[in-house]
mmCIF file with all atom_site columns, C-alpha atoms in Angstrom:
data_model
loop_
_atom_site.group_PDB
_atom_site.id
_atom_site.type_symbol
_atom_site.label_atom_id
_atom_site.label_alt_id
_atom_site.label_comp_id
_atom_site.label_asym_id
_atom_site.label_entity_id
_atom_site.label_seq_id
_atom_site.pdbx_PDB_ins_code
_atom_site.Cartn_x
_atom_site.Cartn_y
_atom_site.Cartn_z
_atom_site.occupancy
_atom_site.B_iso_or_equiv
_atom_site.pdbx_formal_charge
_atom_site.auth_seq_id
_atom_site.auth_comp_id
_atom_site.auth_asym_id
_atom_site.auth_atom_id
_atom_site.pdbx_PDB_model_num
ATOM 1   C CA . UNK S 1 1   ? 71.976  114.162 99.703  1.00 40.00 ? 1264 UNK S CA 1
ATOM 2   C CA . UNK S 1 2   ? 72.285  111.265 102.271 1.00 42.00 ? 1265 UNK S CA 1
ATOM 3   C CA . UNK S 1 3   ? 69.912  109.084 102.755 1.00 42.00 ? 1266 UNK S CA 1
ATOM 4   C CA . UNK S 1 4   ? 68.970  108.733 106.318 1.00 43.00 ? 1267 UNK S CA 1
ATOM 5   C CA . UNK S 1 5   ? 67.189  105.012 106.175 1.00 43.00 ? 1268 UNK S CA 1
ATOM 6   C CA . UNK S 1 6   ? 70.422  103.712 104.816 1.00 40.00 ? 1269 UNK S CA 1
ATOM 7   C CA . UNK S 1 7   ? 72.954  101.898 107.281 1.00 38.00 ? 1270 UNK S CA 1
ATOM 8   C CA . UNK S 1 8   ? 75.947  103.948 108.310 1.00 37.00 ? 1271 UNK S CA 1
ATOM 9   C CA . UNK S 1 9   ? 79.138  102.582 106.124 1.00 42.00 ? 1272 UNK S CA 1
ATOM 10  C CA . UNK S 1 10  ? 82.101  101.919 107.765 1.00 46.00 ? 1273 UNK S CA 1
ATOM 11  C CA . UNK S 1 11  ? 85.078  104.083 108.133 1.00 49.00 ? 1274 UNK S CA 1
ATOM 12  C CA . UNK S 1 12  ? 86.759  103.753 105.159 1.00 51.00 ? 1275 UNK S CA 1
ATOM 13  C CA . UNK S 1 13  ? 90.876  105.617 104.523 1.00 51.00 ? 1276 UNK S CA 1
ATOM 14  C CA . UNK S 1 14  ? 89.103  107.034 101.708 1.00 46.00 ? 1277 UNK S CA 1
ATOM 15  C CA . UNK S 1 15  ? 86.941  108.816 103.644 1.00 49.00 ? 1278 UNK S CA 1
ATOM 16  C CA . UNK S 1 16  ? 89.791  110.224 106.324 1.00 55.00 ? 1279 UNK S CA 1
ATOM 17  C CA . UNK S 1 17  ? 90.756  113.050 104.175 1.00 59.00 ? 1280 UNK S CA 1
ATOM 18  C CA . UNK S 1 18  ? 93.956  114.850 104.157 1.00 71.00 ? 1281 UNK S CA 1
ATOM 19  C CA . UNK S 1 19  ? 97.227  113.211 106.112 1.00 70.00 ? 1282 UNK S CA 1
ATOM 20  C CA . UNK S 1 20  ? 98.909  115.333 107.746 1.00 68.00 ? 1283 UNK S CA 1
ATOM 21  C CA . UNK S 1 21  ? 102.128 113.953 108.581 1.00 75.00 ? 1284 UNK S CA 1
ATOM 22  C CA . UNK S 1 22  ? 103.370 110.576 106.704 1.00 82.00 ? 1285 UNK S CA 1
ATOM 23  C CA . UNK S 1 23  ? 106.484 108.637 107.935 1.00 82.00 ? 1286 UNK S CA 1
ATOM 24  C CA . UNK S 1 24  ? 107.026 107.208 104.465 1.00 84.00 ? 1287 UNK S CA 1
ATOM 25  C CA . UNK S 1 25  ? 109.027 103.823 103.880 1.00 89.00 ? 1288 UNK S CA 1
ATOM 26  C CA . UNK S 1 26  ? 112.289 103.165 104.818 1.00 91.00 ? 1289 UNK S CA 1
ATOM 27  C CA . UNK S 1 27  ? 112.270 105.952 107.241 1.00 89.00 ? 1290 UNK S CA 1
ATOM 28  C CA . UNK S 1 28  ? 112.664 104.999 110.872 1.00 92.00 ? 1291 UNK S CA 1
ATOM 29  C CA . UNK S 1 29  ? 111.473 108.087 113.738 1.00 91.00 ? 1292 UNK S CA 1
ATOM 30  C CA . UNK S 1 30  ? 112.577 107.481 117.545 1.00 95.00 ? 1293 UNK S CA 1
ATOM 31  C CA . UNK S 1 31  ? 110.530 109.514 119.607 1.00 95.00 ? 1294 UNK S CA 1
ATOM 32  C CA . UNK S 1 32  ? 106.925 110.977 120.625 1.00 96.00 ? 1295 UNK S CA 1
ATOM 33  C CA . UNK S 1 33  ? 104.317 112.470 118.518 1.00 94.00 ? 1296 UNK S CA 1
ATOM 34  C CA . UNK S 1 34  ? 101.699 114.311 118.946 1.00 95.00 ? 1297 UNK S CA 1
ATOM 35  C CA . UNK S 1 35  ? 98.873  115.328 116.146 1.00 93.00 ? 1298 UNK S CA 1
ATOM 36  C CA . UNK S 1 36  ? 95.494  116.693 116.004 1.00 92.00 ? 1299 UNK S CA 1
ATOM 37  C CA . UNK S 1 37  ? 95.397  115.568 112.277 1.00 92.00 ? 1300 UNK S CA 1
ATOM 38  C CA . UNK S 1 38  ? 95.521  112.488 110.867 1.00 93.00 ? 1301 UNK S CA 1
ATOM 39  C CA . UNK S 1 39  ? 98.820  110.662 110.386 1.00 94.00 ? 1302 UNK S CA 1
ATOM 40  C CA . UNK S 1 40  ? 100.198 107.845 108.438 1.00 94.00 ? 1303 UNK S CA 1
ATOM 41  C CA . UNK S 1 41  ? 102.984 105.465 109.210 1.00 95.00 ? 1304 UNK S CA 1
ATOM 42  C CA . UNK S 1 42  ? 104.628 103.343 105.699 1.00 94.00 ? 1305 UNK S CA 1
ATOM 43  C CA . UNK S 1 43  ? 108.080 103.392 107.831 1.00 95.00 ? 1306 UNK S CA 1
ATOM 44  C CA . UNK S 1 44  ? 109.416 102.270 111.464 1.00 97.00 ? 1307 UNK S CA 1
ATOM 45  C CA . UNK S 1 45  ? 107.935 104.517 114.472 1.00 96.00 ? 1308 UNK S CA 1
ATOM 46  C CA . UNK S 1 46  ? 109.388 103.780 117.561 1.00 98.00 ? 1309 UNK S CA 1
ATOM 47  C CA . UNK S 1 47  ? 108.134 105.297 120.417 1.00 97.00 ? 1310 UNK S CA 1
ATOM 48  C CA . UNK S 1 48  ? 104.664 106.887 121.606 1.00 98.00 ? 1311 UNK S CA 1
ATOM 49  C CA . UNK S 1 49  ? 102.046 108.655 119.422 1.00 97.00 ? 1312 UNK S CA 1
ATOM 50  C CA . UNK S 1 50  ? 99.384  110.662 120.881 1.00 97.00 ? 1313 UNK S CA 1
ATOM 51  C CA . UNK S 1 51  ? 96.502  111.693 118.213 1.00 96.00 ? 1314 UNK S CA 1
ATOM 52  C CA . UNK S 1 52  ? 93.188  113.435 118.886 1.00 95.00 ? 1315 UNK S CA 1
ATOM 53  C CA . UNK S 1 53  ? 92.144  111.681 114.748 1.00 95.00 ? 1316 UNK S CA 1
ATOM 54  C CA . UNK S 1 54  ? 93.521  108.950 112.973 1.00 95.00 ? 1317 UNK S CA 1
ATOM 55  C CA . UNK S 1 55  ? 95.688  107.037 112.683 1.00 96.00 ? 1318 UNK S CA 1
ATOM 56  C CA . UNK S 1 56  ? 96.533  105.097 109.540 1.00 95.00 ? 1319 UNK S CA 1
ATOM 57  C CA . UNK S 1 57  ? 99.325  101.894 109.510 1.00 97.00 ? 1320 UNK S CA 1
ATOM 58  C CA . UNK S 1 58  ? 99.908  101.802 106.122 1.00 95.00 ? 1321 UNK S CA 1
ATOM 59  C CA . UNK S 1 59  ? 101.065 97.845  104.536 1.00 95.00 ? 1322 UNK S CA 1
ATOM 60  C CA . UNK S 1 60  ? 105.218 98.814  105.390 1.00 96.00 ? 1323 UNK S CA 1
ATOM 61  C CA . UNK S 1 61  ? 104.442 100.587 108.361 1.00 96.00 ? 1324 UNK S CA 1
ATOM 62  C CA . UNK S 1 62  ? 105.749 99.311  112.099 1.00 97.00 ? 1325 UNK S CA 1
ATOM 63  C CA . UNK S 1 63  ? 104.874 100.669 115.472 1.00 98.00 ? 1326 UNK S CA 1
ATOM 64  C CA . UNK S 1 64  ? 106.874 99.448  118.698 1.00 98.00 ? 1327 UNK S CA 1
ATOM 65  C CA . UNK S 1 65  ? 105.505 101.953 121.657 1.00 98.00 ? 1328 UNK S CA 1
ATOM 66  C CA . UNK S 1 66  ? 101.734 103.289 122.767 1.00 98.00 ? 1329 UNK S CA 1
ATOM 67  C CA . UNK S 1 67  ? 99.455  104.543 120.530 1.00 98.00 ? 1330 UNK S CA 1
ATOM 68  C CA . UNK S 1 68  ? 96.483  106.620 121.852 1.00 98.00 ? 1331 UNK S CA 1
ATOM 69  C CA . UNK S 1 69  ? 94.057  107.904 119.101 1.00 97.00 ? 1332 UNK S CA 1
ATOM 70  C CA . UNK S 1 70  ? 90.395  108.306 117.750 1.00 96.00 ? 1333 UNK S CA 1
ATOM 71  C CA . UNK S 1 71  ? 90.715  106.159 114.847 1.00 96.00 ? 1334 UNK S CA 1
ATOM 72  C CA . UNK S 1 72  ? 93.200  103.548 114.313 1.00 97.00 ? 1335 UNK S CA 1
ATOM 73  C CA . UNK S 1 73  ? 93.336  101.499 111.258 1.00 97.00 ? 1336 UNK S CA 1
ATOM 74  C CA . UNK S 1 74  ? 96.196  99.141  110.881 1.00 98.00 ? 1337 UNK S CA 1
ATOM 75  C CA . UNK S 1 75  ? 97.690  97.520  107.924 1.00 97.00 ? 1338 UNK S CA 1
ATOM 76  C CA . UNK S 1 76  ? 101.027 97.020  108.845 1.00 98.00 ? 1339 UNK S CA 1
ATOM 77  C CA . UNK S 1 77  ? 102.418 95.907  112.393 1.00 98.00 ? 1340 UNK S CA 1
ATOM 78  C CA . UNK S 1 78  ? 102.056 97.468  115.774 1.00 98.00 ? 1341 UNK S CA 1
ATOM 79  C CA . UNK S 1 79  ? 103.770 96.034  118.904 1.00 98.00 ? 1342 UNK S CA 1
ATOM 80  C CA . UNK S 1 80  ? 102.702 97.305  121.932 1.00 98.00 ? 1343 UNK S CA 1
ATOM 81  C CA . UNK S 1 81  ? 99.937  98.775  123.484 1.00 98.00 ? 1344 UNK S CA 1
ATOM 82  C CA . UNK S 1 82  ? 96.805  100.853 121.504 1.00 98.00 ? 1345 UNK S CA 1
ATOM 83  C CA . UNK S 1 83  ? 94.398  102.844 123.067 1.00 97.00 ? 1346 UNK S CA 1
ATOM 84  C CA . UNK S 1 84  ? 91.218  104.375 120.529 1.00 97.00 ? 1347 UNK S CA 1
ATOM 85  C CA . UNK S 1 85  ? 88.398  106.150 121.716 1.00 96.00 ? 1348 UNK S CA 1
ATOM 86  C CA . UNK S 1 86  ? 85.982  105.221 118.777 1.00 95.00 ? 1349 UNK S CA 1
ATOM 87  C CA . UNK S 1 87  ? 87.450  102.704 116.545 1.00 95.00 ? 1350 UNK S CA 1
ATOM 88  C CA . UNK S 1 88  ? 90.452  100.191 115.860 1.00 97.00 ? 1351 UNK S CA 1
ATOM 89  C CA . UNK S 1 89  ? 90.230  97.846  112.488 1.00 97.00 ? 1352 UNK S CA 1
ATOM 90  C CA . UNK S 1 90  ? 93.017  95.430  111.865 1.00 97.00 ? 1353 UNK S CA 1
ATOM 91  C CA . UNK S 1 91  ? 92.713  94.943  108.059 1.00 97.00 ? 1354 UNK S CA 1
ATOM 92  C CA . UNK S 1 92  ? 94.134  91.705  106.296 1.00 97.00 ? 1355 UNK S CA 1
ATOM 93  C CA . UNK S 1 93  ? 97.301  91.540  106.488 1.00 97.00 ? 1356 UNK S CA 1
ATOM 94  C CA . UNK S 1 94  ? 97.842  93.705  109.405 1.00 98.00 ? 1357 UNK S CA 1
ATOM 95  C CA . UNK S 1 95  ? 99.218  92.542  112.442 1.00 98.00 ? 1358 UNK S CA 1
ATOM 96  C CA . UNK S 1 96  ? 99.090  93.714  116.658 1.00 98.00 ? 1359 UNK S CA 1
ATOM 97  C CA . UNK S 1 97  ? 100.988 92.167  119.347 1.00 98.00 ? 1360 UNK S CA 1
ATOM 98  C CA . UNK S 1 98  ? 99.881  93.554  122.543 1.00 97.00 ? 1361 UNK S CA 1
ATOM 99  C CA . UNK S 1 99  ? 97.196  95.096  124.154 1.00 98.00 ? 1362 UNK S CA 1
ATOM 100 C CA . UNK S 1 100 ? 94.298  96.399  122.835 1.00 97.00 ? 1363 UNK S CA 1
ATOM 101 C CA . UNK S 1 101 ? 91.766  99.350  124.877 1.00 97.00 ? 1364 UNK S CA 1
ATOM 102 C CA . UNK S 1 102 ? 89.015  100.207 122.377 1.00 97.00 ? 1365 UNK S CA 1
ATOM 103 C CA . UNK S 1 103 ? 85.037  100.422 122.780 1.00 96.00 ? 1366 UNK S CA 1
ATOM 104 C CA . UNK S 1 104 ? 84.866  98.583  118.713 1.00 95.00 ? 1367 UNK S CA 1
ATOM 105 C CA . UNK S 1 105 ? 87.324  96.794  117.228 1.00 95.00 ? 1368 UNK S CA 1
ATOM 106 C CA . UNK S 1 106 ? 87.129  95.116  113.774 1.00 95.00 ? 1369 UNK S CA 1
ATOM 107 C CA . UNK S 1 107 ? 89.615  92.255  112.699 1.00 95.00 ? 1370 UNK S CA 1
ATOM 108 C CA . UNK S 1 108 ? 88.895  91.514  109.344 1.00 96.00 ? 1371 UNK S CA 1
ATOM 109 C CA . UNK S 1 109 ? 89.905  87.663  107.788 1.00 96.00 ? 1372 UNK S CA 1
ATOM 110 C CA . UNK S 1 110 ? 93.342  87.562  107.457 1.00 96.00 ? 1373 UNK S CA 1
ATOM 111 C CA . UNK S 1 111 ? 94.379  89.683  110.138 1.00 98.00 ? 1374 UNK S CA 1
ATOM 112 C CA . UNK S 1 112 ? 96.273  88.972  112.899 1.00 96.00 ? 1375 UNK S CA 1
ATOM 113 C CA . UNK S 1 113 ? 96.262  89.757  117.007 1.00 97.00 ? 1376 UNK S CA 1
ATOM 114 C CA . UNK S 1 114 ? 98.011  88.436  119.776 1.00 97.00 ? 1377 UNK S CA 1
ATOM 115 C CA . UNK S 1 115 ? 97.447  89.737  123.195 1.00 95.00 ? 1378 UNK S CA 1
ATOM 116 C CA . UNK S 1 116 ? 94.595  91.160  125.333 1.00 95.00 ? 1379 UNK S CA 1
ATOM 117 C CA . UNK S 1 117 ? 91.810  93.207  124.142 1.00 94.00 ? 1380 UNK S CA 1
ATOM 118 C CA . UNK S 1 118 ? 89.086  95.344  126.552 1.00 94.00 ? 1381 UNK S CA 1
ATOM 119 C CA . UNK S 1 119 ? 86.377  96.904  125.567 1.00 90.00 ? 1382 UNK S CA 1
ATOM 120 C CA . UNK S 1 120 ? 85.915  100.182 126.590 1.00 79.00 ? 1383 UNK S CA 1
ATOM 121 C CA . UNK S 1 121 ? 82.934  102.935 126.854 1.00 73.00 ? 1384 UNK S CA 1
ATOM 122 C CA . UNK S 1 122 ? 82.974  104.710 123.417 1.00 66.00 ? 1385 UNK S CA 1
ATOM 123 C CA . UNK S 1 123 ? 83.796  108.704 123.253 1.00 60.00 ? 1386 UNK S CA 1
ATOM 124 C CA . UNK S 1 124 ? 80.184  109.704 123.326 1.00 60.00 ? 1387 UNK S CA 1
ATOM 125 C CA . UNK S 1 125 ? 79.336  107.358 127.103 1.00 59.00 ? 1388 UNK S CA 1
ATOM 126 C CA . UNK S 1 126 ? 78.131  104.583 125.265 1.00 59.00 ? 1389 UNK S CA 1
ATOM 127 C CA . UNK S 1 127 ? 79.051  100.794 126.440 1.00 56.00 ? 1390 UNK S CA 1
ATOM 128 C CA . UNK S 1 128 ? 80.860  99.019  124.089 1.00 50.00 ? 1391 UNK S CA 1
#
């Protein structure tokens, strides 16, 4: 049973539950995609993903395009622009060049970002 006088824990890819789709490494997509499931990326994407869950950015993983999710956690590299409607964590040793549209953003030590970043009203009408 959870106990309610505890403070929330963060998101953690543990927690995410079953991937969906997985672009492993050393596999390069060109293209859109669109998923209502969570996703992970250990290869090249190149082009736009569109997500109504998360999505994951494994260590090998690059994005070059738009990404527009619920989630995004990002251990790899993304160039370009991201878009979340609840959360986007850079871990260490991930890396964003672009801009950024999120209402919380976490960049842990070690992490890197280089661009703009705006913080946006959260899913539920909340300001960021």
């Amino acid at each position: 049973m959870k106990n309610k006088n505890k403070p929330q824990e963060p998101i953690s890819i543990a927690s995410i539950g079953e991937v969906s789709t997985i672009v492993g490494t050393g596999t390069e997509l060109i293209g859109k995609l669109n998923a209502e499931k969570p996703i992970r990326i250990d290869g090249l994407f190149n082009g736009d993903i569109v997500s109504t869950d998360t999505v994951i950015v494994g260590e090998t993983g690059k994005i070059k395009g738009t990404v527009k999710c619920k989630y995004l956690y990002v251990g790899g590299i993304v160039e370009g622009t991201v878009e979340t409607s609840e959360k986007l964590e850079i871990a260490a040793g991930g890396y964003i060049n672009g801009e950024i549209f999120s209402p919380n953003l976490v960049i842990d030590q070690g992490a890197g970002f280089d661009g703009t970043s705006r913080m946006m009203k959260s899913a539920d009408g909340q300001d960021a």
